[in-house]
Amino acid sequence: MTYSLPLDQMSTAEKLRVIEEVWDDLCRSPGAVPSPAWHEETLRQREARIESGKAEFVDWAQAKKDIRDATG
């Protein structure tokens, strides 16, 4: 099944709404969306950093501010 959207005619806001609708739909059946193999390895690495005490945590509000500051 192929779908075609008039992307060149859609505003950024409209495109984002479509993405949000698709994401919301996918979230309703999380088991149907396979996790890539590299996710497991990344999670293992992060768990190892936490266990070794090398992980650094940042407050979510601060992380968002840092991202906004870095992207201008």
PDB file of N, CA, C and O in Angstrom:
ATOM      1  N   MET A   1       0.847  -1.163   0.000  1.00  0.00           N
ATOM      2  CA  MET A   1       0.000   0.000   0.000  1.00  0.00           C
ATOM      3  C   MET A   1       0.902   1.239   0.000  1.00  0.00           C
ATOM      4  O   MET A   1       1.790   1.377   0.823  1.00  0.00           O
ATOM      5  N   THR A   2       0.671   2.137  -0.916  1.00  0.00           N
ATOM      6  CA  THR A   2       1.462   3.354  -1.024  1.00  0.00           C
ATOM      7  C   THR A   2       0.568   4.564  -0.825  1.00  0.00           C
ATOM      8  O   THR A   2      -0.542   4.625  -1.359  1.00  0.00           O
ATOM      9  N   TYR A   3       1.069   5.483  -0.024  1.00  0.00           N
ATOM     10  CA  TYR A   3       0.341   6.730   0.209  1.00  0.00           C
ATOM     11  C   TYR A   3       1.201   7.881  -0.261  1.00  0.00           C
ATOM     12  O   TYR A   3       2.425   7.835  -0.183  1.00  0.00           O
ATOM     13  N   SER A   4       0.544   8.903  -0.727  1.00  0.00           N
ATOM     14  CA  SER A   4       1.265  10.083  -1.179  1.00  0.00           C
ATOM     15  C   SER A   4       0.632  11.311  -0.538  1.00  0.00           C
ATOM     16  O   SER A   4      -0.580  11.505  -0.613  1.00  0.00           O
ATOM     17  N   LEU A   5       1.460  12.102   0.107  1.00  0.00           N
ATOM     18  CA  LEU A   5       0.994  13.344   0.715  1.00  0.00           C
ATOM     19  C   LEU A   5       1.557  14.511  -0.084  1.00  0.00           C
ATOM     20  O   LEU A   5       2.676  14.443  -0.567  1.00  0.00           O
ATOM     21  N   PRO A   6       0.818  15.586  -0.183  1.00  0.00           N
ATOM     22  CA  PRO A   6       1.311  16.759  -0.913  1.00  0.00           C
ATOM     23  C   PRO A   6       2.298  17.554  -0.039  1.00  0.00           C
ATOM     24  O   PRO A   6       2.038  18.678   0.366  1.00  0.00           O
ATOM     25  N   LEU A   7       3.431  16.933   0.287  1.00  0.00           N
ATOM     26  CA  LEU A   7       4.383  17.528   1.218  1.00  0.00           C
ATOM     27  C   LEU A   7       4.853  18.911   0.780  1.00  0.00           C
ATOM     28  O   LEU A   7       5.040  19.797   1.617  1.00  0.00           O
ATOM     29  N   ASP A   8       5.021  19.082  -0.509  1.00  0.00           N
ATOM     30  CA  ASP A   8       5.492  20.382  -0.999  1.00  0.00           C
ATOM     31  C   ASP A   8       4.433  21.483  -0.843  1.00  0.00           C
ATOM     32  O   ASP A   8       4.742  22.664  -0.920  1.00  0.00           O
ATOM     33  N   GLN A   9       3.197  21.076  -0.575  1.00  0.00           N
ATOM     34  CA  GLN A   9       2.115  22.045  -0.394  1.00  0.00           C
ATOM     35  C   GLN A   9       1.714  22.208   1.075  1.00  0.00           C
ATOM     36  O   GLN A   9       0.879  23.044   1.397  1.00  0.00           O
ATOM     37  N   MET A  10       2.327  21.414   1.953  1.00  0.00           N
ATOM     38  CA  MET A  10       1.957  21.444   3.367  1.00  0.00           C
ATOM     39  C   MET A  10       2.884  22.368   4.148  1.00  0.00           C
ATOM     40  O   MET A  10       4.080  22.442   3.866  1.00  0.00           O
ATOM     41  N   SER A  11       2.305  23.034   5.139  1.00  0.00           N
ATOM     42  CA  SER A  11       3.112  23.870   6.020  1.00  0.00           C
ATOM     43  C   SER A  11       3.870  22.969   6.995  1.00  0.00           C
ATOM     44  O   SER A  11       3.540  21.784   7.153  1.00  0.00           O
ATOM     45  N   THR A  12       4.850  23.530   7.656  1.00  0.00           N
ATOM     46  CA  THR A  12       5.587  22.771   8.662  1.00  0.00           C
ATOM     47  C   THR A  12       4.641  22.295   9.757  1.00  0.00           C
ATOM     48  O   THR A  12       4.720  21.145  10.206  1.00  0.00           O
ATOM     49  N   ALA A  13       3.734  23.141  10.182  1.00  0.00           N
ATOM     50  CA  ALA A  13       2.773  22.766  11.226  1.00  0.00           C
ATOM     51  C   ALA A  13       1.912  21.582  10.774  1.00  0.00           C
ATOM     52  O   ALA A  13       1.641  20.665  11.558  1.00  0.00           O
ATOM     53  N   GLU A  14       1.484  21.587   9.532  1.00  0.00           N
ATOM     54  CA  GLU A  14       0.664  20.483   9.010  1.00  0.00           C
ATOM     55  C   GLU A  14       1.476  19.188   8.973  1.00  0.00           C
ATOM     56  O   GLU A  14       0.975  18.119   9.330  1.00  0.00           O
ATOM     57  N   LYS A  15       2.717  19.276   8.549  1.00  0.00           N
ATOM     58  CA  LYS A  15       3.581  18.090   8.507  1.00  0.00           C
ATOM     59  C   LYS A  15       3.781  17.523   9.905  1.00  0.00           C
ATOM     60  O   LYS A  15       3.739  16.305  10.105  1.00  0.00           O
ATOM     61  N   LEU A  16       3.993  18.401  10.871  1.00  0.00           N
ATOM     62  CA  LEU A  16       4.180  17.945  12.243  1.00  0.00           C
ATOM     63  C   LEU A  16       2.920  17.287  12.792  1.00  0.00           C
ATOM     64  O   LEU A  16       3.000  16.288  13.514  1.00  0.00           O
ATOM     65  N   ARG A  17       1.756  17.809  12.432  1.00  0.00           N
ATOM     66  CA  ARG A  17       0.496  17.188  12.869  1.00  0.00           C
ATOM     67  C   ARG A  17       0.369  15.769  12.304  1.00  0.00           C
ATOM     68  O   ARG A  17      -0.063  14.847  12.999  1.00  0.00           O
ATOM     69  N   VAL A  18       0.756  15.592  11.051  1.00  0.00           N
ATOM     70  CA  VAL A  18       0.702  14.253  10.439  1.00  0.00           C
ATOM     71  C   VAL A  18       1.654  13.315  11.171  1.00  0.00           C
ATOM     72  O   VAL A  18       1.296  12.179  11.509  1.00  0.00           O
ATOM     73  N   ILE A  19       2.863  13.783  11.448  1.00  0.00           N
ATOM     74  CA  ILE A  19       3.837  12.960  12.169  1.00  0.00           C
ATOM     75  C   ILE A  19       3.287  12.570  13.535  1.00  0.00           C
ATOM     76  O   ILE A  19       3.396  11.416  13.960  1.00  0.00           O
ATOM     77  N   GLU A  20       2.691  13.526  14.249  1.00  0.00           N
ATOM     78  CA  GLU A  20       2.127  13.248  15.570  1.00  0.00           C
ATOM     79  C   GLU A  20       1.004  12.230  15.492  1.00  0.00           C
ATOM     80  O   GLU A  20       0.902  11.332  16.344  1.00  0.00           O
ATOM     81  N   GLU A  21       0.161  12.327  14.477  1.00  0.00           N
ATOM     82  CA  GLU A  21      -0.935  11.366  14.331  1.00  0.00           C
ATOM     83  C   GLU A  21      -0.404   9.965  14.073  1.00  0.00           C
ATOM     84  O   GLU A  21      -0.898   8.988  14.651  1.00  0.00           O
ATOM     85  N   VAL A  22       0.594   9.857  13.211  1.00  0.00           N
ATOM     86  CA  VAL A  22       1.188   8.544  12.924  1.00  0.00           C
ATOM     87  C   VAL A  22       1.842   7.995  14.184  1.00  0.00           C
ATOM     88  O   VAL A  22       1.665   6.822  14.539  1.00  0.00           O
ATOM     89  N   TRP A  23       2.607   8.843  14.900  1.00  0.00           N
ATOM     90  CA  TRP A  23       3.278   8.392  16.116  1.00  0.00           C
ATOM     91  C   TRP A  23       2.261   7.930  17.156  1.00  0.00           C
ATOM     92  O   TRP A  23       2.428   6.882  17.781  1.00  0.00           O
ATOM     93  N   ASP A  24       1.199   8.700  17.347  1.00  0.00           N
ATOM     94  CA  ASP A  24       0.153   8.318  18.303  1.00  0.00           C
ATOM     95  C   ASP A  24      -0.448   6.965  17.940  1.00  0.00           C
ATOM     96  O   ASP A  24      -0.705   6.128  18.809  1.00  0.00           O
ATOM     97  N   ASP A  25      -0.672   6.741  16.662  1.00  0.00           N
ATOM     98  CA  ASP A  25      -1.234   5.476  16.217  1.00  0.00           C
ATOM     99  C   ASP A  25      -0.261   4.329  16.487  1.00  0.00           C
ATOM    100  O   ASP A  25      -0.662   3.261  16.964  1.00  0.00           O
ATOM    101  N   LEU A  26       1.016   4.525  16.203  1.00  0.00           N
ATOM    102  CA  LEU A  26       2.019   3.494  16.463  1.00  0.00           C
ATOM    103  C   LEU A  26       2.107   3.170  17.956  1.00  0.00           C
ATOM    104  O   LEU A  26       2.286   2.010  18.337  1.00  0.00           O
ATOM    105  N   CYS A  27       1.953   4.170  18.800  1.00  0.00           N
ATOM    106  CA  CYS A  27       2.040   3.979  20.252  1.00  0.00           C
ATOM    107  C   CYS A  27       0.894   3.141  20.799  1.00  0.00           C
ATOM    108  O   CYS A  27       1.012   2.568  21.886  1.00  0.00           O
ATOM    109  N   ARG A  28      -0.194   3.061  20.073  1.00  0.00           N
ATOM    110  CA  ARG A  28      -1.330   2.258  20.532  1.00  0.00           C
ATOM    111  C   ARG A  28      -1.030   0.758  20.453  1.00  0.00           C
ATOM    112  O   ARG A  28      -1.687  -0.048  21.102  1.00  0.00           O
ATOM    113  N   SER A  29      -0.054   0.374  19.641  1.00  0.00           N
ATOM    114  CA  SER A  29       0.337  -1.037  19.505  1.00  0.00           C
ATOM    115  C   SER A  29       1.862  -1.148  19.557  1.00  0.00           C
ATOM    116  O   SER A  29       2.502  -1.494  18.566  1.00  0.00           O
ATOM    117  N   PRO A  30       2.463  -0.862  20.708  1.00  0.00           N
ATOM    118  CA  PRO A  30       3.926  -0.838  20.779  1.00  0.00           C
ATOM    119  C   PRO A  30       4.582  -2.175  20.444  1.00  0.00           C
ATOM    120  O   PRO A  30       5.696  -2.206  19.930  1.00  0.00           O
ATOM    121  N   GLY A  31       3.894  -3.272  20.694  1.00  0.00           N
ATOM    122  CA  GLY A  31       4.457  -4.580  20.371  1.00  0.00           C
ATOM    123  C   GLY A  31       4.598  -4.816  18.881  1.00  0.00           C
ATOM    124  O   GLY A  31       5.356  -5.679  18.446  1.00  0.00           O
ATOM    125  N   ALA A  32       3.877  -4.061  18.082  1.00  0.00           N
ATOM    126  CA  ALA A  32       3.925  -4.225  16.629  1.00  0.00           C
ATOM    127  C   ALA A  32       5.109  -3.501  16.007  1.00  0.00           C
ATOM    128  O   ALA A  32       5.393  -3.676  14.823  1.00  0.00           O
ATOM    129  N   VAL A  33       5.782  -2.676  16.809  1.00  0.00           N
ATOM    130  CA  VAL A  33       6.920  -1.909  16.295  1.00  0.00           C
ATOM    131  C   VAL A  33       8.189  -2.522  16.858  1.00  0.00           C
ATOM    132  O   VAL A  33       8.488  -2.364  18.049  1.00  0.00           O
ATOM    133  N   PRO A  34       8.941  -3.250  16.032  1.00  0.00           N
ATOM    134  CA  PRO A  34      10.147  -3.903  16.539  1.00  0.00           C
ATOM    135  C   PRO A  34      11.222  -2.878  16.899  1.00  0.00           C
ATOM    136  O   PRO A  34      11.372  -1.851  16.249  1.00  0.00           O
ATOM    137  N   SER A  35      11.933  -3.182  17.946  1.00  0.00           N
ATOM    138  CA  SER A  35      13.039  -2.332  18.367  1.00  0.00           C
ATOM    139  C   SER A  35      14.289  -2.750  17.606  1.00  0.00           C
ATOM    140  O   SER A  35      14.597  -3.950  17.530  1.00  0.00           O
ATOM    141  N   PRO A  36      15.035  -1.806  17.051  1.00  0.00           N
ATOM    142  CA  PRO A  36      16.264  -2.169  16.330  1.00  0.00           C
ATOM    143  C   PRO A  36      17.273  -2.849  17.261  1.00  0.00           C
ATOM    144  O   PRO A  36      17.312  -2.563  18.467  1.00  0.00           O
ATOM    145  N   ALA A  37      18.083  -3.712  16.724  1.00  0.00           N
ATOM    146  CA  ALA A  37      19.064  -4.452  17.514  1.00  0.00           C
ATOM    147  C   ALA A  37      20.010  -3.526  18.272  1.00  0.00           C
ATOM    148  O   ALA A  37      20.405  -3.816  19.400  1.00  0.00           O
ATOM    149  N   TRP A  38      20.348  -2.390  17.677  1.00  0.00           N
ATOM    150  CA  TRP A  38      21.303  -1.494  18.333  1.00  0.00           C
ATOM    151  C   TRP A  38      20.732  -0.880  19.604  1.00  0.00           C
ATOM    152  O   TRP A  38      21.486  -0.454  20.478  1.00  0.00           O
ATOM    153  N   HIS A  39      19.404  -0.865  19.771  1.00  0.00           N
ATOM    154  CA  HIS A  39      18.811  -0.342  21.003  1.00  0.00           C
ATOM    155  C   HIS A  39      19.272  -1.153  22.213  1.00  0.00           C
ATOM    156  O   HIS A  39      19.611  -0.592  23.261  1.00  0.00           O
ATOM    157  N   GLU A  40      19.265  -2.477  22.064  1.00  0.00           N
ATOM    158  CA  GLU A  40      19.655  -3.334  23.181  1.00  0.00           C
ATOM    159  C   GLU A  40      21.102  -3.060  23.594  1.00  0.00           C
ATOM    160  O   GLU A  40      21.414  -2.934  24.784  1.00  0.00           O
ATOM    161  N   GLU A  41      21.979  -2.932  22.633  1.00  0.00           N
ATOM    162  CA  GLU A  41      23.382  -2.661  22.940  1.00  0.00           C
ATOM    163  C   GLU A  41      23.536  -1.299  23.621  1.00  0.00           C
ATOM    164  O   GLU A  41      24.287  -1.160  24.591  1.00  0.00           O
ATOM    165  N   THR A  42      22.829  -0.304  23.139  1.00  0.00           N
ATOM    166  CA  THR A  42      22.890   1.035  23.742  1.00  0.00           C
ATOM    167  C   THR A  42      22.395   0.990  25.181  1.00  0.00           C
ATOM    168  O   THR A  42      23.003   1.582  26.083  1.00  0.00           O
ATOM    169  N   LEU A  43      21.291   0.281  25.423  1.00  0.00           N
ATOM    170  CA  LEU A  43      20.770   0.164  26.784  1.00  0.00           C
ATOM    171  C   LEU A  43      21.761  -0.550  27.703  1.00  0.00           C
ATOM    172  O   LEU A  43      21.961  -0.147  28.853  1.00  0.00           O
ATOM    173  N   ARG A  44      22.414  -1.593  27.196  1.00  0.00           N
ATOM    174  CA  ARG A  44      23.411  -2.304  28.005  1.00  0.00           C
ATOM    175  C   ARG A  44      24.584  -1.381  28.357  1.00  0.00           C
ATOM    176  O   ARG A  44      25.072  -1.408  29.489  1.00  0.00           O
ATOM    177  N   GLN A  45      25.025  -0.591  27.393  1.00  0.00           N
ATOM    178  CA  GLN A  45      26.116   0.337  27.661  1.00  0.00           C
ATOM    179  C   GLN A  45      25.719   1.365  28.716  1.00  0.00           C
ATOM    180  O   GLN A  45      26.504   1.687  29.611  1.00  0.00           O
ATOM    181  N   ARG A  46      24.508   1.865  28.610  1.00  0.00           N
ATOM    182  CA  ARG A  46      24.036   2.857  29.584  1.00  0.00           C
ATOM    183  C   ARG A  46      23.888   2.247  30.973  1.00  0.00           C
ATOM    184  O   ARG A  46      24.242   2.875  31.970  1.00  0.00           O
ATOM    185  N   GLU A  47      23.363   1.028  31.039  1.00  0.00           N
ATOM    186  CA  GLU A  47      23.254   0.352  32.328  1.00  0.00           C
ATOM    187  C   GLU A  47      24.629   0.145  32.955  1.00  0.00           C
ATOM    188  O   GLU A  47      24.805   0.316  34.164  1.00  0.00           O
ATOM    189  N   ALA A  48      25.605  -0.207  32.136  1.00  0.00           N
ATOM    190  CA  ALA A  48      26.966  -0.413  32.642  1.00  0.00           C
ATOM    191  C   ALA A  48      27.535   0.887  33.197  1.00  0.00           C
ATOM    192  O   ALA A  48      28.203   0.890  34.242  1.00  0.00           O
ATOM    193  N   ARG A  49      27.269   2.013  32.516  1.00  0.00           N
ATOM    194  CA  ARG A  49      27.746   3.312  33.014  1.00  0.00           C
ATOM    195  C   ARG A  49      27.089   3.663  34.344  1.00  0.00           C
ATOM    196  O   ARG A  49      27.736   4.199  35.232  1.00  0.00           O
ATOM    197  N   ILE A  50      25.815   3.353  34.483  1.00  0.00           N
ATOM    198  CA  ILE A  50      25.118   3.625  35.745  1.00  0.00           C
ATOM    199  C   ILE A  50      25.720   2.769  36.859  1.00  0.00           C
ATOM    200  O   ILE A  50      26.042   3.266  37.940  1.00  0.00           O
ATOM    201  N   GLU A  51      25.884   1.467  36.580  1.00  0.00           N
ATOM    202  CA  GLU A  51      26.418   0.555  37.595  1.00  0.00           C
ATOM    203  C   GLU A  51      27.835   0.914  38.012  1.00  0.00           C
ATOM    204  O   GLU A  51      28.208   0.736  39.173  1.00  0.00           O
ATOM    205  N   SER A  52      28.621   1.442  37.068  1.00  0.00           N
ATOM    206  CA  SER A  52      30.009   1.797  37.390  1.00  0.00           C
ATOM    207  C   SER A  52      30.123   3.183  38.021  1.00  0.00           C
ATOM    208  O   SER A  52      31.204   3.595  38.424  1.00  0.00           O
ATOM    209  N   GLY A  53      28.994   3.904  38.071  1.00  0.00           N
ATOM    210  CA  GLY A  53      29.008   5.247  38.649  1.00  0.00           C
ATOM    211  C   GLY A  53      29.505   6.320  37.701  1.00  0.00           C
ATOM    212  O   GLY A  53      29.743   7.450  38.102  1.00  0.00           O
ATOM    213  N   LYS A  54      29.659   5.982  36.429  1.00  0.00           N
ATOM    214  CA  LYS A  54      30.168   6.941  35.440  1.00  0.00           C
ATOM    215  C   LYS A  54      29.065   7.725  34.726  1.00  0.00           C
ATOM    216  O   LYS A  54      29.350   8.645  33.982  1.00  0.00           O
ATOM    217  N   ALA A  55      27.818   7.341  34.956  1.00  0.00           N
ATOM    218  CA  ALA A  55      26.704   8.025  34.289  1.00  0.00           C
ATOM    219  C   ALA A  55      26.464   9.379  34.939  1.00  0.00           C
ATOM    220  O   ALA A  55      26.585   9.533  36.154  1.00  0.00           O
ATOM    221  N   GLU A  56      26.151  10.351  34.121  1.00  0.00           N
ATOM    222  CA  GLU A  56      25.809  11.676  34.616  1.00  0.00           C
ATOM    223  C   GLU A  56      24.355  11.952  34.251  1.00  0.00           C
ATOM    224  O   GLU A  56      23.931  11.676  33.135  1.00  0.00           O
ATOM    225  N   PHE A  57      23.616  12.500  35.202  1.00  0.00           N
ATOM    226  CA  PHE A  57      22.209  12.771  34.980  1.00  0.00           C
ATOM    227  C   PHE A  57      21.976  14.270  35.024  1.00  0.00           C
ATOM    228  O   PHE A  57      22.598  14.981  35.798  1.00  0.00           O
ATOM    229  N   VAL A  58      21.068  14.733  34.174  1.00  0.00           N
ATOM    230  CA  VAL A  58      20.725  16.141  34.105  1.00  0.00           C
ATOM    231  C   VAL A  58      19.224  16.276  34.274  1.00  0.00           C
ATOM    232  O   VAL A  58      18.456  15.483  33.698  1.00  0.00           O
ATOM    233  N   ASP A  59      18.799  17.243  35.047  1.00  0.00           N
ATOM    234  CA  ASP A  59      17.389  17.544  35.208  1.00  0.00           C
ATOM    235  C   ASP A  59      16.778  17.819  33.835  1.00  0.00           C
ATOM    236  O   ASP A  59      17.401  18.477  32.988  1.00  0.00           O
ATOM    237  N   TRP A  60      15.565  17.320  33.587  1.00  0.00           N
ATOM    238  CA  TRP A  60      14.929  17.456  32.272  1.00  0.00           C
ATOM    239  C   TRP A  60      14.767  18.917  31.871  1.00  0.00           C
ATOM    240  O   TRP A  60      15.006  19.279  30.715  1.00  0.00           O
ATOM    241  N   ALA A  61      14.380  19.772  32.785  1.00  0.00           N
ATOM    242  CA  ALA A  61      14.227  21.195  32.462  1.00  0.00           C
ATOM    243  C   ALA A  61      15.565  21.778  32.029  1.00  0.00           C
ATOM    244  O   ALA A  61      15.631  22.560  31.064  1.00  0.00           O
ATOM    245  N   GLN A  62      16.642  21.402  32.696  1.00  0.00           N
ATOM    246  CA  GLN A  62      17.971  21.893  32.328  1.00  0.00           C
ATOM    247  C   GLN A  62      18.399  21.331  30.976  1.00  0.00           C
ATOM    248  O   GLN A  62      18.984  22.037  30.152  1.00  0.00           O
ATOM    249  N   ALA A  63      18.085  20.053  30.729  1.00  0.00           N
ATOM    250  CA  ALA A  63      18.444  19.444  29.444  1.00  0.00           C
ATOM    251  C   ALA A  63      17.752  20.172  28.295  1.00  0.00           C
ATOM    252  O   ALA A  63      18.376  20.467  27.263  1.00  0.00           O
ATOM    253  N   LYS A  64      16.466  20.486  28.454  1.00  0.00           N
ATOM    254  CA  LYS A  64      15.741  21.219  27.400  1.00  0.00           C
ATOM    255  C   LYS A  64      16.345  22.599  27.185  1.00  0.00           C
ATOM    256  O   LYS A  64      16.498  23.041  26.052  1.00  0.00           O
ATOM    257  N   LYS A  65      16.707  23.263  28.268  1.00  0.00           N
ATOM    258  CA  LYS A  65      17.329  24.589  28.155  1.00  0.00           C
ATOM    259  C   LYS A  65      18.666  24.489  27.419  1.00  0.00           C
ATOM    260  O   LYS A  65      18.950  25.288  26.524  1.00  0.00           O
ATOM    261  N   ASP A  66      19.475  23.486  27.768  1.00  0.00           N
ATOM    262  CA  ASP A  66      20.761  23.297  27.100  1.00  0.00           C
ATOM    263  C   ASP A  66      20.589  23.054  25.607  1.00  0.00           C
ATOM    264  O   ASP A  66      21.339  23.582  24.782  1.00  0.00           O
ATOM    265  N   ILE A  67      19.597  22.247  25.251  1.00  0.00           N
ATOM    266  CA  ILE A  67      19.331  21.961  23.838  1.00  0.00           C
ATOM    267  C   ILE A  67      18.905  23.246  23.111  1.00  0.00           C
ATOM    268  O   ILE A  67      19.398  23.541  22.028  1.00  0.00           O
ATOM    269  N   ARG A  68      18.013  23.986  23.719  1.00  0.00           N
ATOM    270  CA  ARG A  68      17.559  25.239  23.095  1.00  0.00           C
ATOM    271  C   ARG A  68      18.711  26.233  22.944  1.00  0.00           C
ATOM    272  O   ARG A  68      18.838  26.871  21.901  1.00  0.00           O
ATOM    273  N   ASP A  69      19.550  26.327  23.959  1.00  0.00           N
ATOM    274  CA  ASP A  69      20.691  27.244  23.894  1.00  0.00           C
ATOM    275  C   ASP A  69      21.673  26.830  22.795  1.00  0.00           C
ATOM    276  O   ASP A  69      22.238  27.676  22.102  1.00  0.00           O
ATOM    277  N   ALA A  70      21.864  25.521  22.637  1.00  0.00           N
ATOM    278  CA  ALA A  70      22.823  25.021  21.648  1.00  0.00           C
ATOM    279  C   ALA A  70      22.325  25.180  20.215  1.00  0.00           C
ATOM    280  O   ALA A  70      23.111  25.306  19.290  1.00  0.00           O
ATOM    281  N   THR A  71      21.005  25.178  20.040  1.00  0.00           N
ATOM    282  CA  THR A  71      20.453  25.256  18.683  1.00  0.00           C
ATOM    283  C   THR A  71      20.049  26.670  18.307  1.00  0.00           C
ATOM    284  O   THR A  71      19.554  26.896  17.201  1.00  0.00           O
ATOM    285  N   GLY A  72      20.237  27.601  19.217  1.00  0.00           N
ATOM    286  CA  GLY A  72      19.991  29.016  18.895  1.00  0.00           C
ATOM    287  C   GLY A  72      18.593  29.401  19.023  1.00  0.00           C
ATOM    288  O   GLY A  72      17.961  30.233  18.626  1.00  0.00           O
TER     289      GLY A  72
END
